[in-house]
Amino acid sequence: MQLFAASSFAPPQSLRLRRDRAERILNALRAAVVFLLAAAALMYAPHLSASLNFANVVILGPTLLWTVAQYLIWYRRPELPDWLSAVNPIVDVTAVTAIIGGYAVAQSGVLALRSPIFLMYFVVLAGRPVASSVRKAALISVLAVAEYCCLLIWLWSTQRVPTVINPIDAIVAARITPLDEAAKLILLAVFGIVATYSTQWVEHLVREASKESAERQRVVTRLVQSELDTLKLQLNPHFLFNALNGAMALIATDPPAAERMVSELSDFLRLVLSTSSEQEVPLERELGLLDRYVAIQRVRFQDRLTVNCNIEDGVRAALVPSLLLQPLVENAIRHGISPRAGAGYVQVTARRLGDKLSITILDDGVGVRARRSRERSRGTGLGLTNTTTRLIHLYGENHEFESGPREEGGYAVRITIPFKLGRLSPTRNGAHLDSKLASAVNS
């Protein structure tokens, strides 16, 4: 039951095309074999009895016509009829059985059973894994065993085959032993099982490949959606409104600061849009994006916010997922620092640990309980979710991601990824922060 259930899935177009091509090749081989047999029959015709020649004509003629007719009727089509992959092996198996039976009637049952034409059963079964489904392969295997078994019963029941028990005596006296024929039946049955299992295995591989392909497509889709969500998080209207309101408030009291803030916001948006299309970027670019974000947030929080960047020498060129730091720092500020009555800090640390890059973002905010309550009320748990999804896609099991409360209070996120060096880009105009706005960012 399980064997037949395995073939119930709809084969993909690629498998159908391969089976179609295999059936065309098998039909070409069938044509070659039938032509050779016909040529041999013509060569031996003067030396054969009239009954044997008649048997050759009756069996080989229709088989040859059927083989040639396929080329004329169906081979101009893009795909052959599906039923042809079942009818052709049925015709082949029946033709082999008919040849053996015809030789037994026309000449001798011993000659017929000892003829190498019996091997054609195995040739027919050998083509099933590449051209048939599991059901068709099982059908042809059962048919081959059943036809040969019926042929033996008919030959013995009509006494067309003299038999002896001893195989040695059978060879010397030109007789047939039931032991030899039983062994041939067993071999034919075993080969049929192997052919059916091979067909099932081919379908299993195709099915698994199709599932893996579909899963890869789903992962890519989820990654694209995750990146879009990450970009949406960067352009959060709440953040934009706060930044613009802060700039408007500074216009009356400190126009130069307002101008610088709008400039930083413009650079921030430009960097976000240019970076979002890349999978990995040097850590230095992520820090530059983070600098601009902190400078904008600094206008709102003033002395209540301190952000420290502790970056080990030699890791600024390390590749990290694009848009990695800013969402995590924003989570720390919005859910950890913002609810506090007093000042707070966020610390970003990056260092190399052997062949790994370790990044830590921690804060001394309100703690995990208040943080979770705030995230549920606002529905803003997107940063950690997106980060986890992207890390899984980019690094599989070759990464670590931990997040949770700190013993000292606050929250921490720790990320470990493979250490890979990228290429640092030249410093662009305006890449450095204004000293007044960057006073809280230490690298």
Short mmCIF file of N, CA, C and O in Angstrom, two decimals, residues 229-240 268-269 272-273 326 330:
data_model
loop_
_atom_site.label_atom_id
_atom_site.label_comp_id
_atom_site.label_asym_id
_atom_site.label_seq_id
_atom_site.Cartn_x
_atom_site.Cartn_y
_atom_site.Cartn_z
N ASP A 229 9.99 44.17 5.91
CA ASP A 229 9.55 44.56 7.26
C ASP A 229 10.65 45.34 7.98
O ASP A 229 10.37 46.29 8.71
N THR A 230 11.91 44.92 7.76
CA THR A 230 13.01 45.63 8.38
C THR A 230 13.08 47.06 7.84
O THR A 230 13.27 48.03 8.60
N LEU A 231 12.94 47.19 6.53
CA LEU A 231 12.94 48.52 5.94
C LEU A 231 11.77 49.34 6.46
O LEU A 231 11.92 50.53 6.76
N LYS A 232 10.63 48.70 6.61
CA LYS A 232 9.48 49.40 7.15
C LYS A 232 9.75 49.85 8.58
O LYS A 232 9.33 50.93 9.00
N LEU A 233 10.47 49.00 9.33
CA LEU A 233 10.81 49.36 10.70
C LEU A 233 11.72 50.58 10.73
O LEU A 233 11.59 51.45 11.60
N GLN A 234 12.67 50.65 9.78
CA GLN A 234 13.55 51.81 9.73
C GLN A 234 12.77 53.09 9.44
O GLN A 234 13.09 54.16 9.94
N LEU A 235 11.77 52.97 8.59
CA LEU A 235 10.99 54.14 8.18
C LEU A 235 9.70 54.26 9.00
O LEU A 235 8.69 54.76 8.53
N ASN A 236 9.77 53.75 10.23
CA ASN A 236 8.61 53.78 11.10
C ASN A 236 8.06 55.21 11.20
O ASN A 236 8.80 56.14 11.53
N PRO A 237 6.77 55.40 10.89
CA PRO A 237 6.22 56.76 10.96
C PRO A 237 6.42 57.40 12.34
O PRO A 237 6.62 58.61 12.44
N HIS A 238 6.36 56.58 13.39
CA HIS A 238 6.57 57.14 14.73
C HIS A 238 7.94 57.80 14.84
O HIS A 238 8.07 58.92 15.35
N PHE A 239 8.96 57.12 14.31
CA PHE A 239 10.30 57.69 14.36
C PHE A 239 10.40 58.93 13.48
O PHE A 239 10.96 59.96 13.87
N LEU A 240 9.83 58.88 12.29
CA LEU A 240 9.89 60.02 11.40
C LEU A 240 9.16 61.23 11.97
O LEU A 240 9.66 62.37 11.92
N PHE A 268 20.36 59.60 6.82
CA PHE A 268 19.91 58.33 7.37
C PHE A 268 18.99 57.60 6.39
O PHE A 268 19.16 56.40 6.11
N LEU A 269 18.01 58.31 5.85
CA LEU A 269 17.09 57.69 4.90
C LEU A 269 17.82 57.24 3.63
O LEU A 269 17.52 56.18 3.07
N VAL A 272 19.69 54.05 4.49
CA VAL A 272 18.77 52.92 4.65
C VAL A 272 18.34 52.38 3.29
O VAL A 272 18.36 51.17 3.03
N LEU A 273 17.97 53.27 2.38
CA LEU A 273 17.51 52.84 1.07
C LEU A 273 18.63 52.20 0.25
O LEU A 273 18.40 51.26 -0.50
N GLN A 326 20.79 49.05 13.83
CA GLN A 326 19.84 50.11 14.14
C GLN A 326 18.51 49.61 14.69
O GLN A 326 17.99 50.16 15.67
N GLU A 330 17.23 50.65 18.32
CA GLU A 330 15.93 51.32 18.43
C GLU A 330 15.04 50.59 19.42
O GLU A 330 14.31 51.22 20.21
#
